[in-house]
Amino acid sequence: MSRSYNIVSIPGDGIGPETNGAAVKVLEAVSKKYGFDPRITEYKAGGCAIDAYGVPLPGETLEAALESDAVLLGAVGGPRWDMIEAERRPEQAILGLRQGMHLYANLRPATLMKELGNVSPLKDPGNIDLLIVRELTGGIYFGKQGSYKSTEKLFDGTRKGTVAFDTESYSEAEIERIIRRGFEFAMKRNKKLTLVDKANVLCTSRLWRQIAKTLTEEYPDVALDFLYVDNCSMQLVSRPATFDVIVTSNMFGDILSDLAGQITGSVGLLPSASLGNPGMPGLFEPIHGSAPDIAGQNKANPIASILSVQLMLKLHLGEKDAADSILEAVRKTLADGARTPDIAVHGDGEDKGITLVTTEEMTDRIVANLE
Ligand code: NAD
């Protein structure tokens, strides 16, 4: 086999081993059909790494990730580790991987699959097919923060007490590289790019707008528009099908992608890709967490993890035919009526051709439908 990839698999905690296991099974099956070799090695991160090594992100896991072609991650965290101090909690593994691997571009596609029928909570969602390009390693989540005791008072004489602050800061270079990614994805899709910001209030947002306007000269085929984030959240509910690519800052992207996820069904359906500069390894993971409430019960929807493999093959490894095969197999499996509990719409049953399936059954059906 001439095409061979070095894939690091990090199952993590909760449902992570179940959904990541499903993703690995699909990757192995599709690779046999399309003639490439995914050399998969498993590493620990999150709560299970705290149990084994005392730290959420062991050095050997980050090293392996940096030397890989791509990382497939399940999910981390759970109530067992909730009492641990903030800097040693399982979720630090995700931040450590993003920072350590310099993954500044987070891609979250949100597509409403017609095979799922009326799974959207919206009355008339239309044909939702959008991509959120979120900046991932800058902005307010990484800016200067702290708290101090203030001696000042409010206008009515009340003492201010403790003051806490977070700082949003973005450099020209950080903004330019992520907006460029937005333009490039828009070129490959429907050539519409929406920059979401709060330029009526925030100085950083005004710099984002200025840079985006300058870049339009390099991408004359892309129609660029601007939306304030508050307006965008309304428009995502009222006219979601009119969006193509949204590019935005770390915090706005975090919030909007959950909204975009909900209007297309379940978090159990949504994959994500985190990328750095071309040629560097990428990280592929579902947007959901470790779902401790259903962990170990064979109930989790594996589709978000399986579609993360699809994104990895399509966007990162250049295995487009294998990626298309996975997407078609997922669609066919859903069209045939297979549903994990999270996407089984109340009232639909066998009379409508719907069958409730386990994580393993859903995975096996998808594997059987690979062409
Ligand atoms: P969650 O995404 O784990 O769960 C939210 C809800 O969605 C739960 O009801 C869960 O059962 C359901 N759900 C999630 N994934 C599902 C799937 N594949 N199939 C069916 N249902 C699914 O979010 P949470 O409950 O806020 O967090 C649980 C833990 O996960 C916490 O420790 C949190 O810190 C962690 N977390 C990790 C990540 C990550 O690893 N990237 C992301 C978010 C949360």
GROMACS .gro file of C-alpha atoms and ligand atoms in nm:
model
  415
    1MET     CA    1   0.000   0.000   0.000
    2SER     CA    2   0.160   0.325  -0.103
    3ARG     CA    3  -0.054   0.569   0.092
    4SER     CA    4   0.009   0.537   0.462
    5TYR     CA    5  -0.081   0.773   0.747
    6ASN     CA    6   0.025   0.794   1.107
    7ILE     CA    7  -0.298   0.841   1.307
    8VAL     CA    8  -0.303   0.902   1.683
    9SER     CA    9  -0.624   0.787   1.849
   10ILE     CA   10  -0.716   0.939   2.187
   11PRO     CA   11  -1.041   0.781   2.313
   12GLY     CA   12  -1.051   0.978   2.642
   13ASP     CA   13  -1.334   0.942   2.894
   14GLY     CA   14  -1.707   0.874   2.923
   15ILE     CA   15  -1.856   0.791   2.582
   16GLY     CA   16  -1.520   0.882   2.419
   17PRO     CA   17  -1.398   0.519   2.396
   18GLU     CA   18  -1.736   0.412   2.251
   19THR     CA   19  -1.764   0.683   1.983
   20ASN     CA   20  -1.393   0.694   1.902
   21GLY     CA   21  -1.397   0.315   1.879
   22ALA     CA   22  -1.674   0.348   1.621
   23ALA     CA   23  -1.469   0.607   1.428
   24VAL     CA   24  -1.162   0.379   1.424
   25LYS     CA   25  -1.374   0.084   1.304
   26VAL     CA   26  -1.509   0.291   1.012
   27LEU     CA   27  -1.160   0.425   0.931
   28GLU     CA   28  -1.017   0.072   0.918
   29ALA     CA   29  -1.302  -0.054   0.700
   30VAL     CA   30  -1.290   0.238   0.454
   31SER     CA   31  -0.909   0.222   0.428
   32LYS     CA   32  -0.930  -0.142   0.313
   33LYS     CA   33  -1.179  -0.047   0.040
   34TYR     CA   34  -0.978   0.254  -0.080
   35GLY     CA   35  -0.630   0.106  -0.049
   36PHE     CA   36  -0.453   0.317   0.213
   37ASP     CA   37  -0.297   0.225   0.544
   38PRO     CA   38  -0.397   0.417   0.858
   39ARG     CA   39  -0.140   0.320   1.118
   40ILE     CA   40  -0.340   0.384   1.435
   41THR     CA   41  -0.171   0.416   1.773
   42GLU     CA   42  -0.368   0.481   2.090
   43TYR     CA   43  -0.270   0.732   2.361
   44LYS     CA   44  -0.427   0.859   2.680
   45ALA     CA   45  -0.551   1.212   2.759
   46GLY     CA   46  -0.810   1.356   2.998
   47GLY     CA   47  -0.935   1.191   3.317
   48CYS     CA   48  -0.794   0.846   3.230
   49ALA     CA   49  -0.449   1.007   3.191
   50ILE     CA   50  -0.485   1.175   3.532
   51ASP     CA   51  -0.559   0.830   3.678
   52ALA     CA   52  -0.265   0.667   3.499
   53TYR     CA   53   0.000   0.943   3.504
   54GLY     CA   54  -0.132   1.221   3.731
   55VAL     CA   55  -0.160   1.474   3.444
   56PRO     CA   56  -0.437   1.534   3.184
   57LEU     CA   57  -0.198   1.558   2.889
   58PRO     CA   58   0.108   1.332   2.926
   59GLY     CA   59   0.417   1.446   2.737
   60GLU     CA   60   0.421   1.126   2.529
   61THR     CA   61   0.065   1.197   2.404
   62LEU     CA   62   0.152   1.550   2.288
   63GLU     CA   63   0.477   1.427   2.132
   64ALA     CA   64   0.295   1.152   1.942
   65ALA     CA   65   0.031   1.404   1.828
   66LEU     CA   66   0.300   1.639   1.698
   67GLU     CA   67   0.469   1.358   1.506
   68SER     CA   68   0.143   1.224   1.359
   69ASP     CA   69  -0.042   1.310   1.039
   70ALA     CA   70  -0.369   1.351   1.232
   71VAL     CA   71  -0.526   1.298   1.573
   72LEU     CA   72  -0.869   1.144   1.631
   73LEU     CA   73  -1.006   1.244   1.971
   74GLY     CA   74  -1.313   1.109   2.156
   75ALA     CA   75  -1.397   1.331   2.453
   76VAL     CA   76  -1.255   1.406   2.795
   77GLY     CA   77  -1.389   1.484   3.142
   78GLY     CA   78  -1.650   1.362   3.384
   79PRO     CA   79  -1.778   1.402   3.740
   80ARG     CA   80  -1.503   1.177   3.878
   81TRP     CA   81  -1.246   1.449   3.810
   82ASP     CA   82  -1.463   1.758   3.877
   83MET     CA   83  -1.306   1.822   4.218
   84ILE     CA   84  -0.952   1.855   4.083
   85GLU     CA   85  -0.805   2.208   4.067
   86ALA     CA   86  -0.866   2.394   3.736
   87GLU     CA   87  -0.516   2.362   3.588
   88ARG     CA   88  -0.509   1.981   3.626
   89ARG     CA   89  -0.864   1.905   3.511
   90PRO     CA   90  -0.922   1.669   3.214
   91GLU     CA   91  -1.038   1.954   2.988
   92GLN     CA   92  -0.686   2.102   3.006
   93ALA     CA   93  -0.583   1.818   2.773
   94ILE     CA   94  -0.788   1.973   2.491
   95LEU     CA   95  -0.645   2.322   2.545
   96GLY     CA   96  -0.295   2.173   2.570
   97LEU     CA   97  -0.336   1.985   2.241
   98ARG     CA   98  -0.478   2.291   2.061
   99GLN     CA   99  -0.199   2.515   2.185
  100GLY     CA  100   0.080   2.258   2.157
  101MET     CA  101  -0.020   2.166   1.801
  102HIS     CA  102  -0.080   2.535   1.703
  103LEU     CA  103  -0.434   2.457   1.586
  104TYR     CA  104  -0.571   2.805   1.522
  105ALA     CA  105  -0.854   2.720   1.280
  106ASN     CA  106  -1.154   2.530   1.409
  107LEU     CA  107  -1.401   2.416   1.143
  108ARG     CA  108  -1.751   2.321   1.243
  109PRO     CA  109  -1.979   2.225   0.956
  110ALA     CA  110  -2.350   2.216   1.039
  111THR     CA  111  -2.567   2.038   0.785
  112LEU     CA  112  -2.929   1.937   0.821
  113MET     CA  113  -2.952   1.587   0.673
  114LYS     CA  114  -3.282   1.542   0.494
  115GLU     CA  115  -3.271   1.171   0.584
  116LEU     CA  116  -3.342   1.272   0.945
  117GLY     CA  117  -3.684   1.421   0.870
  118ASN     CA  118  -3.812   1.669   1.127
  119VAL     CA  119  -3.521   1.648   1.371
  120SER     CA  120  -3.459   2.026   1.372
  121PRO     CA  121  -3.635   2.223   1.646
  122LEU     CA  122  -3.706   2.492   1.382
  123LYS     CA  123  -4.048   2.486   1.214
  124ASP     CA  124  -3.919   2.556   0.865
  125PRO     CA  125  -3.537   2.518   0.869
  126GLY     CA  126  -3.484   2.491   0.492
  127ASN     CA  127  -3.164   2.344   0.352
  128ILE     CA  128  -2.910   2.424   0.626
  129ASP     CA  129  -2.552   2.366   0.510
  130LEU     CA  130  -2.305   2.604   0.667
  131LEU     CA  131  -1.950   2.608   0.793
  132ILE     CA  132  -1.829   2.801   1.096
  133VAL     CA  133  -1.459   2.889   1.086
  134ARG     CA  134  -1.366   2.979   1.443
  135GLU     CA  135  -1.034   3.126   1.558
  136LEU     CA  136  -0.908   2.884   1.824
  137THR     CA  137  -0.590   2.998   1.994
  138GLY     CA  138  -0.637   3.371   2.056
  139GLY     CA  139  -0.889   3.625   2.182
  140ILE     CA  140  -1.050   3.652   2.522
  141TYR     CA  141  -0.993   3.287   2.621
  142PHE     CA  142  -0.618   3.341   2.602
  143GLY     CA  143  -0.591   3.712   2.696
  144LYS     CA  144  -0.469   3.860   3.022
  145GLN     CA  145  -0.709   3.784   3.308
  146GLY     CA  146  -0.722   3.828   3.680
  147SER     CA  147  -0.903   3.972   3.980
  148TYR     CA  148  -0.826   4.227   4.252
  149LYS     CA  149  -0.989   4.402   4.546
  150SER     CA  150  -1.104   4.749   4.450
  151THR     CA  151  -1.132   5.047   4.682
  152GLU     CA  152  -1.360   5.229   4.436
  153LYS     CA  153  -1.734   5.278   4.468
  154LEU     CA  154  -2.033   5.275   4.229
  155PHE     CA  155  -2.219   5.605   4.169
  156ASP     CA  156  -2.452   5.535   4.465
  157GLY     CA  157  -2.169   5.475   4.712
  158THR     CA  158  -2.175   5.092   4.704
  159ARG     CA  159  -1.825   4.948   4.736
  160LYS     CA  160  -1.715   4.766   4.421
  161GLY     CA  161  -1.548   4.483   4.616
  162THR     CA  162  -1.366   4.226   4.404
  163VAL     CA  163  -1.317   4.309   4.034
  164ALA     CA  164  -1.244   4.038   3.777
  165PHE     CA  165  -1.133   4.099   3.419
  166ASP     CA  166  -1.065   3.914   3.093
  167THR     CA  167  -0.896   4.076   2.795
  168GLU     CA  168  -0.973   4.035   2.425
  169SER     CA  169  -0.667   4.096   2.212
  170TYR     CA  170  -0.591   3.994   1.852
  171SER     CA  171  -0.291   4.066   1.634
  172GLU     CA  172  -0.307   4.145   1.263
  173ALA     CA  173  -0.125   3.817   1.185
  174GLU     CA  174  -0.369   3.606   1.388
  175ILE     CA  175  -0.670   3.771   1.225
  176GLU     CA  176  -0.534   3.754   0.872
  177ARG     CA  177  -0.454   3.380   0.880
  178ILE     CA  178  -0.801   3.282   1.003
  179ILE     CA  179  -0.991   3.515   0.766
  180ARG     CA  180  -0.784   3.375   0.480
  181ARG     CA  181  -0.902   3.027   0.581
  182GLY     CA  182  -1.259   3.160   0.569
  183PHE     CA  183  -1.210   3.298   0.216
  184GLU     CA  184  -1.046   2.974   0.100
  185PHE     CA  185  -1.332   2.756   0.227
  186ALA     CA  186  -1.586   2.998   0.075
  187MET     CA  187  -1.406   2.960  -0.262
  188LYS     CA  188  -1.454   2.582  -0.239
  189ARG     CA  189  -1.820   2.616  -0.140
  190ASN     CA  190  -2.081   2.875  -0.244
  191LYS     CA  191  -1.848   3.179  -0.240
  192LYS     CA  192  -2.026   3.360   0.044
  193LEU     CA  193  -1.836   3.467   0.355
  194THR     CA  194  -1.990   3.635   0.658
  195LEU     CA  195  -1.762   3.798   0.914
  196VAL     CA  196  -1.937   3.792   1.252
  197ASP     CA  197  -1.817   4.046   1.507
  198LYS     CA  198  -1.920   4.327   1.740
  199ALA     CA  199  -1.758   4.611   1.548
  200ASN     CA  200  -2.004   4.867   1.686
  201VAL     CA  201  -1.842   4.819   2.031
  202LEU     CA  202  -1.513   4.630   2.011
  203CYS     CA  203  -1.183   4.767   1.884
  204THR     CA  204  -1.062   4.413   1.797
  205SER     CA  205  -1.371   4.361   1.579
  206ARG     CA  206  -1.293   4.679   1.386
  207LEU     CA  207  -0.946   4.542   1.308
  208TRP     CA  208  -1.106   4.214   1.189
  209ARG     CA  209  -1.331   4.415   0.952
  210GLN     CA  210  -1.045   4.624   0.819
  211ILE     CA  211  -0.834   4.315   0.742
  212ALA     CA  212  -1.128   4.130   0.584
  213LYS     CA  213  -1.195   4.427   0.352
  214THR     CA  214  -0.830   4.434   0.244
  215LEU     CA  215  -0.837   4.061   0.167
  216THR     CA  216  -1.139   4.093  -0.065
  217GLU     CA  217  -0.895   4.215  -0.333
  218GLU     CA  218  -0.734   3.869  -0.332
  219TYR     CA  219  -1.067   3.685  -0.339
  220PRO     CA  220  -1.282   3.892  -0.577
  221ASP     CA  221  -1.519   3.597  -0.643
  222VAL     CA  222  -1.627   3.574  -0.278
  223ALA     CA  223  -1.917   3.791  -0.161
  224LEU     CA  224  -1.818   3.919   0.184
  225ASP     CA  225  -2.072   4.058   0.431
  226PHE     CA  226  -2.066   4.156   0.797
  227LEU     CA  227  -2.303   4.078   1.084
  228TYR     CA  228  -2.295   4.176   1.449
  229VAL     CA  229  -2.293   3.863   1.665
  230ASP     CA  230  -2.625   3.943   1.834
  231ASN     CA  231  -2.793   3.988   1.495
  232CYS     CA  232  -2.622   3.672   1.363
  233SER     CA  233  -2.771   3.459   1.641
  234MET     CA  234  -3.119   3.581   1.539
  235GLN     CA  235  -3.051   3.525   1.169
  236LEU     CA  236  -2.921   3.172   1.234
  237VAL     CA  237  -3.264   3.091   1.373
  238SER     CA  238  -3.473   3.286   1.119
  239ARG     CA  239  -3.284   3.218   0.791
  240PRO     CA  240  -3.015   2.953   0.859
  241ALA     CA  241  -3.023   2.817   0.504
  242THR     CA  242  -2.890   3.146   0.359
  243PHE     CA  243  -2.549   3.115   0.533
  244ASP     CA  244  -2.248   2.958   0.364
  245VAL     CA  245  -1.921   3.024   0.554
  246ILE     CA  246  -1.903   3.222   0.880
  247VAL     CA  247  -1.565   3.336   1.009
  248THR     CA  248  -1.540   3.466   1.362
  249SER     CA  249  -1.338   3.502   1.682
  250ASN     CA  250  -1.282   3.235   1.945
  251MET     CA  251  -1.564   3.322   2.186
  252PHE     CA  252  -1.826   3.418   1.925
  253GLY     CA  253  -1.750   3.096   1.733
  254ASP     CA  254  -1.780   2.888   2.049
  255ILE     CA  255  -2.131   3.019   2.114
  256LEU     CA  256  -2.260   3.030   1.755
  257SER     CA  257  -2.145   2.676   1.674
  258ASP     CA  258  -2.356   2.532   1.957
  259LEU     CA  259  -2.654   2.722   1.818
  260ALA     CA  260  -2.581   2.597   1.466
  261GLY     CA  261  -2.548   2.246   1.611
  262GLN     CA  262  -2.882   2.251   1.782
  263ILE     CA  263  -3.079   2.367   1.474
  264THR     CA  264  -2.942   2.074   1.272
  265GLY     CA  265  -3.046   1.806   1.523
  266SER     CA  266  -2.827   1.654   1.795
  267VAL     CA  267  -2.474   1.726   1.918
  268GLY     CA  268  -2.424   1.356   1.847
  269LEU     CA  269  -2.416   1.438   1.474
  270LEU     CA  270  -2.161   1.718   1.457
  271PRO     CA  271  -1.792   1.671   1.375
  272SER     CA  272  -1.514   1.928   1.392
  273ALA     CA  273  -1.164   1.977   1.255
  274SER     CA  274  -0.890   2.187   1.412
  275LEU     CA  275  -0.610   2.283   1.177
  276GLY     CA  276  -0.282   2.469   1.193
  277ASN     CA  277  -0.064   2.575   0.903
  278PRO     CA  278  -0.070   2.352   0.593
  279GLY     CA  279   0.148   2.043   0.639
  280MET     CA  280   0.101   2.034   1.017
  281PRO     CA  281  -0.103   1.759   1.190
  282GLY     CA  282  -0.473   1.829   1.248
  283LEU     CA  283  -0.710   1.728   1.527
  284PHE     CA  284  -1.050   1.577   1.448
  285GLU     CA  285  -1.318   1.531   1.713
  286PRO     CA  286  -1.695   1.545   1.769
  287ILE     CA  287  -1.822   1.873   1.915
  288HIS     CA  288  -1.988   1.689   2.205
  289GLY     CA  289  -1.837   1.608   2.543
  290SER     CA  290  -1.799   1.281   2.733
  291ALA     CA  291  -2.175   1.254   2.815
  292PRO     CA  292  -2.131   1.082   3.154
  293ASP     CA  293  -2.511   1.038   3.176
  294ILE     CA  294  -2.506   0.776   2.898
  295ALA     CA  295  -2.146   0.650   2.916
  296GLY     CA  296  -2.095   0.274   2.902
  297GLN     CA  297  -2.456   0.210   2.795
  298ASN     CA  298  -2.403   0.157   2.419
  299LYS     CA  299  -2.648   0.445   2.362
  300ALA     CA  300  -2.422   0.723   2.231
  301ASN     CA  301  -2.460   0.840   1.874
  302PRO     CA  302  -2.130   0.758   1.697
  303ILE     CA  303  -2.206   0.971   1.388
  304ALA     CA  304  -2.025   1.288   1.506
  305SER     CA  305  -1.707   1.084   1.558
  306ILE     CA  306  -1.752   0.896   1.231
  307LEU     CA  307  -1.801   1.223   1.041
  308SER     CA  308  -1.485   1.354   1.209
  309VAL     CA  309  -1.301   1.075   1.024
  310GLN     CA  310  -1.479   1.190   0.708
  311LEU     CA  311  -1.351   1.548   0.763
  312MET     CA  312  -1.000   1.418   0.831
  313LEU     CA  313  -0.995   1.222   0.506
  314LYS     CA  314  -1.147   1.499   0.298
  315LEU     CA  315  -0.986   1.816   0.434
  316HIS     CA  316  -0.657   1.688   0.559
  317LEU     CA  317  -0.537   1.362   0.403
  318GLY     CA  318  -0.671   1.413   0.050
  319GLU     CA  319  -0.867   1.082   0.055
  320LYS     CA  320  -1.177   1.240  -0.099
  321ASP     CA  321  -1.334   0.920  -0.238
  322ALA     CA  322  -1.310   0.743   0.097
  323ALA     CA  323  -1.456   1.054   0.268
  324ASP     CA  324  -1.748   1.064   0.024
  325SER     CA  325  -1.807   0.695   0.084
  326ILE     CA  326  -1.840   0.754   0.461
  327LEU     CA  327  -2.084   1.041   0.414
  328GLU     CA  328  -2.297   0.837   0.175
  329ALA     CA  329  -2.294   0.538   0.414
  330VAL     CA  330  -2.410   0.759   0.704
  331ARG     CA  331  -2.689   0.908   0.490
  332LYS     CA  332  -2.801   0.566   0.368
  333THR     CA  333  -2.803   0.424   0.723
  334LEU     CA  334  -3.021   0.713   0.839
  335ALA     CA  335  -3.244   0.685   0.531
  336ASP     CA  336  -3.291   0.315   0.618
  337GLY     CA  337  -3.437   0.431   0.951
  338ALA     CA  338  -3.158   0.354   1.205
  339ARG     CA  339  -3.172   0.593   1.501
  340THR     CA  340  -2.980   0.616   1.827
  341PRO     CA  341  -3.207   0.754   2.104
  342ASP     CA  342  -3.085   1.117   2.067
  343ILE     CA  343  -3.217   1.140   1.708
  344ALA     CA  344  -3.527   0.925   1.747
  345VAL     CA  345  -3.802   1.186   1.714
  346HIS     CA  346  -4.077   1.125   1.968
  347GLY     CA  347  -4.376   0.959   1.801
  348ASP     CA  348  -4.181   0.806   1.514
  349GLY     CA  349  -4.163   0.427   1.540
  350GLU     CA  350  -4.151   0.108   1.342
  351ASP     CA  351  -4.467   0.212   1.157
  352LYS     CA  352  -4.256   0.490   1.002
  353GLY     CA  353  -3.966   0.256   0.929
  354ILE     CA  354  -3.762   0.378   1.225
  355THR     CA  355  -3.550   0.131   1.428
  356LEU     CA  356  -3.387   0.222   1.757
  357VAL     CA  357  -3.024   0.101   1.751
  358THR     CA  358  -2.722   0.090   1.983
  359THR     CA  359  -2.388   0.262   1.923
  360GLU     CA  360  -2.243  -0.066   1.794
  361GLU     CA  361  -2.539  -0.144   1.569
  362MET     CA  362  -2.530   0.205   1.415
  363THR     CA  363  -2.156   0.165   1.350
  364ASP     CA  364  -2.193  -0.182   1.197
  365ARG     CA  365  -2.472  -0.062   0.969
  366ILE     CA  366  -2.257   0.230   0.851
  367VAL     CA  367  -1.964  -0.005   0.787
  368ALA     CA  368  -2.195  -0.240   0.593
  369ASN     CA  369  -2.314   0.054   0.379
  370LEU     CA  370  -1.962   0.167   0.278
  371GLU     CA  371  -1.924   0.138  -0.097
  372NAD     P1  372  -2.192   1.668   2.666
  372NAD     O1  373  -2.177   1.708   2.524
  372NAD     O2  374  -2.104   1.561   2.716
  372NAD     O3  375  -2.344   1.624   2.692
  372NAD     C1  376  -2.455   1.712   2.674
  372NAD     C2  377  -2.580   1.629   2.647
  372NAD     O4  378  -2.572   1.575   2.515
  372NAD     C3  379  -2.597   1.511   2.742
  372NAD     O5  380  -2.734   1.491   2.768
  372NAD     C4  381  -2.544   1.393   2.662
  372NAD     O6  382  -2.602   1.268   2.697
  372NAD     C5  383  -2.580   1.433   2.520
  372NAD     N1  384  -2.483   1.379   2.424
  372NAD     C6  385  -2.357   1.423   2.404
  372NAD     N2  386  -2.298   1.350   2.310
  372NAD     C7  387  -2.387   1.259   2.268
  372NAD     C8  388  -2.385   1.154   2.172
  372NAD     N3  389  -2.276   1.128   2.097
  372NAD     N4  390  -2.497   1.080   2.157
  372NAD     C9  391  -2.607   1.104   2.229
  372NAD     N5  392  -2.616   1.202   2.320
  372NAD    C10  393  -2.507   1.278   2.341
  372NAD     O7  394  -2.173   1.800   2.754
  372NAD     P2  395  -2.173   1.819   2.913
  372NAD     O8  396  -2.273   1.729   2.975
  372NAD     O9  397  -2.181   1.965   2.933
  372NAD    O10  398  -2.027   1.775   2.957
  372NAD    C11  399  -1.994   1.645   3.007
  372NAD    C12  400  -1.843   1.635   3.027
  372NAD    O11  401  -1.778   1.649   2.900
  372NAD    C13  402  -1.786   1.746   3.115
  372NAD    O12  403  -1.685   1.690   3.195
  372NAD    C14  404  -1.730   1.845   3.016
  372NAD    O13  405  -1.626   1.922   3.069
  372NAD    C15  406  -1.680   1.751   2.908
  372NAD     N6  407  -1.668   1.813   2.773
  372NAD    C16  408  -1.565   1.768   2.698
  372NAD    C17  409  -1.552   1.815   2.568
  372NAD    C18  410  -1.441   1.759   2.484
  372NAD    O14  411  -1.381   1.660   2.522
  372NAD     N7  412  -1.412   1.818   2.367
  372NAD    C19  413  -1.644   1.907   2.516
  372NAD    C20  414  -1.751   1.947   2.596
  372NAD    C21  415  -1.763   1.899   2.726
   0.00000   0.00000   0.00000
